[in-house]
């Protein structure tokens, strides 16, 4: 259905896409993953001609859309895009958002456009909101409206550009469920996403983009379980972390909590998991409190996207002793709370520091 050959895109001197070659077959669901800034959005925008490619060819049903004679309006009709930031018309109702393009661009009658819109709103679970305005809806609902609006143009392929990354974790799931449903109906889709679990189970093929290329491509199993190239492997298995150092009892608790929240938000951790983590830190800080200022305490939060494992690692200087044991905590209420918030607790004497590693209970969106 779509064949991309030697596609390149430059912005001035910046070469974003070097040489992209791939194919998307009808009915296929292709996920595009990779570090940010590697041109994933640019690739989708080039397919849709929102950005004009610098070189190469894009064939849709055998027609090169970069050909001067190609009918751009007709090509855009075949493809429609869902953006990270919804891009709904804020001054129009949900119903009007869905009907305006079919009426104006496709000459549909108002009646037919409304009937179709209602059907699509039902599909995404929002028929009740037809007469509301976008600002009256949650982010997740707005994105589902955006998906319905996209479907209203009856595209042959939908391009999704990180459709859930502007959403609160609780809303990610409702949007992914809608996309899953479309996948089952056999609509051709290309999805740029950071949701690894989702990419793994929804797609037929995964493209890993890096260095302006499709660096590696394969089935979800091939890419996630057995990537062939080091860079792909590093991306798939990467752990994201940040460390907060506490040197005195007068550390800035609020700034620390805000940074932790920001980190969790960025990794799209569910609310419950964030709550577990903050509660765990609060409990631990009570244990460490008498010693703050007499030692250096490093708190590291590490998150693996692939396994969804969240660890809190506390490293403290001083005599070799498990900070949990040394306070006779085993029967303590604080310790019970800590145990309830974690999957496992591991103590080690490591590089001259007392290292406690907690695996925080993490409920994924799918549970
Ligand atoms: P990704 O979606 O993978 O994060 P993008 O496609 O958004 O990456 O961007 C790739 C690179 O191209 C980035 O360095 C970005 O700054 C640059 N870029 C994207 N759009 C433009 C533009 N319109 N003008 C100049 N540079 C751009
Ligand atoms: Mg992007």
PDB file of N, CA and C and ligand atoms in Angstrom, residues 11 14 16 34-43 51 161-162 192, ligand 1:
ATOM      1  N   UNK A  11      16.343  19.841   7.303  1.00  0.00           N
ATOM      2  CA  UNK A  11      15.891  21.181   7.677  1.00  0.00           C
ATOM      3  C   UNK A  11      17.144  22.040   7.643  1.00  0.00           C
ATOM      4  N   UNK A  14      20.471  20.509   8.805  1.00  0.00           N
ATOM      5  CA  UNK A  14      20.186  19.365   9.666  1.00  0.00           C
ATOM      6  C   UNK A  14      19.543  18.222   8.877  1.00  0.00           C
ATOM      7  N   UNK A  16      17.672  15.092   8.970  1.00  0.00           N
ATOM      8  CA  UNK A  16      16.869  14.356   9.943  1.00  0.00           C
ATOM      9  C   UNK A  16      16.615  12.930   9.434  1.00  0.00           C
ATOM     10  N   UNK A  34      11.837   4.571  18.979  1.00  0.00           N
ATOM     11  CA  UNK A  34      13.201   5.092  18.897  1.00  0.00           C
ATOM     12  C   UNK A  34      13.364   6.294  19.797  1.00  0.00           C
ATOM     13  N   UNK A  35      14.618   6.681  20.053  1.00  0.00           N
ATOM     14  CA  UNK A  35      14.871   7.834  20.924  1.00  0.00           C
ATOM     15  C   UNK A  35      14.235   9.097  20.346  1.00  0.00           C
ATOM     16  N   UNK A  36      14.015  10.099  21.199  1.00  0.00           N
ATOM     17  CA  UNK A  36      13.386  11.301  20.655  1.00  0.00           C
ATOM     18  C   UNK A  36      14.407  12.080  19.841  1.00  0.00           C
ATOM     19  N   UNK A  37      13.892  12.786  18.839  1.00  0.00           N
ATOM     20  CA  UNK A  37      14.758  13.553  17.954  1.00  0.00           C
ATOM     21  C   UNK A  37      15.320  12.744  16.797  1.00  0.00           C
ATOM     22  N   UNK A  38      14.864  11.513  16.625  1.00  0.00           N
ATOM     23  CA  UNK A  38      15.417  10.695  15.545  1.00  0.00           C
ATOM     24  C   UNK A  38      14.566  10.766  14.271  1.00  0.00           C
ATOM     25  N   UNK A  39      13.563  11.624  14.261  1.00  0.00           N
ATOM     26  CA  UNK A  39      12.835  11.851  13.018  1.00  0.00           C
ATOM     27  C   UNK A  39      11.551  11.053  12.854  1.00  0.00           C
ATOM     28  N   UNK A  40      11.024  10.497  13.938  1.00  0.00           N
ATOM     29  CA  UNK A  40       9.798   9.702  13.827  1.00  0.00           C
ATOM     30  C   UNK A  40       8.623  10.571  13.374  1.00  0.00           C
ATOM     31  N   UNK A  41       8.463  11.717  14.036  1.00  0.00           N
ATOM     32  CA  UNK A  41       7.381  12.622  13.631  1.00  0.00           C
ATOM     33  C   UNK A  41       7.610  13.125  12.207  1.00  0.00           C
ATOM     34  N   UNK A  42       8.846  13.442  11.906  1.00  0.00           N
ATOM     35  CA  UNK A  42       9.159  13.945  10.570  1.00  0.00           C
ATOM     36  C   UNK A  42       8.787  12.920   9.501  1.00  0.00           C
ATOM     37  N   UNK A  43       9.044  11.647   9.790  1.00  0.00           N
ATOM     38  CA  UNK A  43       8.686  10.604   8.827  1.00  0.00           C
ATOM     39  C   UNK A  43       7.178  10.595   8.582  1.00  0.00           C
ATOM     40  N   UNK A  51       5.225  17.859   5.909  1.00  0.00           N
ATOM     41  CA  UNK A  51       6.598  18.300   5.632  1.00  0.00           C
ATOM     42  C   UNK A  51       6.926  17.758   4.253  1.00  0.00           C
ATOM     43  N   UNK A 161       0.798   9.946  15.857  1.00  0.00           N
ATOM     44  CA  UNK A 161       2.078  10.441  16.365  1.00  0.00           C
ATOM     45  C   UNK A 161       2.023  10.580  17.887  1.00  0.00           C
ATOM     46  N   UNK A 162       2.549   9.598  18.570  1.00  0.00           N
ATOM     47  CA  UNK A 162       2.535   9.557  20.044  1.00  0.00           C
ATOM     48  C   UNK A 162       1.184   9.971  20.625  1.00  0.00           C
ATOM     49  N   UNK A 192       3.564   5.945  15.984  1.00  0.00           N
ATOM     50  CA  UNK A 192       4.767   6.294  16.744  1.00  0.00           C
ATOM     51  C   UNK A 192       4.373   6.250  18.213  1.00  0.00           C
TER      52      UNK A 192
HETATM   53  P1  LIG B   1      11.045  12.580  16.919  1.00  0.00           P
HETATM   54  O1  LIG B   1       9.608  12.631  16.541  1.00  0.00           O
HETATM   55  O2  LIG B   1      11.697  11.256  16.618  1.00  0.00           O
HETATM   56  O3  LIG B   1      11.281  12.977  18.338  1.00  0.00           O
HETATM   57  P2  LIG B   1      11.269  14.806  15.098  1.00  0.00           P
HETATM   58  O4  LIG B   1      10.895  14.228  13.789  1.00  0.00           O
HETATM   59  O5  LIG B   1      10.245  15.601  15.807  1.00  0.00           O
HETATM   60  O6  LIG B   1      11.833  13.636  16.031  1.00  0.00           O
HETATM   61  O7  LIG B   1      12.535  15.734  14.951  1.00  0.00           O
HETATM   62  C1  LIG B   1      13.749  15.275  14.413  1.00  0.00           C
HETATM   63  C2  LIG B   1      14.728  16.423  14.354  1.00  0.00           C
HETATM   64  O8  LIG B   1      14.292  17.358  13.395  1.00  0.00           O
HETATM   65  C3  LIG B   1      14.885  17.184  15.655  1.00  0.00           C
HETATM   66  O9  LIG B   1      16.250  17.528  15.808  1.00  0.00           O
HETATM   67  C4  LIG B   1      14.039  18.420  15.441  1.00  0.00           C
HETATM   68  O10 LIG B   1      14.547  19.494  16.191  1.00  0.00           O
HETATM   69  C5  LIG B   1      14.203  18.654  13.947  1.00  0.00           C
HETATM   70  N1  LIG B   1      13.026  19.326  13.352  1.00  0.00           N
HETATM   71  C6  LIG B   1      11.770  18.831  13.290  1.00  0.00           C
HETATM   72  N2  LIG B   1      10.937  19.673  12.641  1.00  0.00           N
HETATM   73  C7  LIG B   1      11.694  20.749  12.283  1.00  0.00           C
HETATM   74  C8  LIG B   1      11.421  21.978  11.586  1.00  0.00           C
HETATM   75  N3  LIG B   1      10.200  22.248  11.113  1.00  0.00           N
HETATM   76  N4  LIG B   1      12.457  22.834  11.415  1.00  0.00           N
HETATM   77  C9  LIG B   1      13.683  22.537  11.875  1.00  0.00           C
HETATM   78  N5  LIG B   1      14.012  21.413  12.532  1.00  0.00           N
HETATM   79  C10 LIG B   1      13.037  20.525  12.734  1.00  0.00           C
END
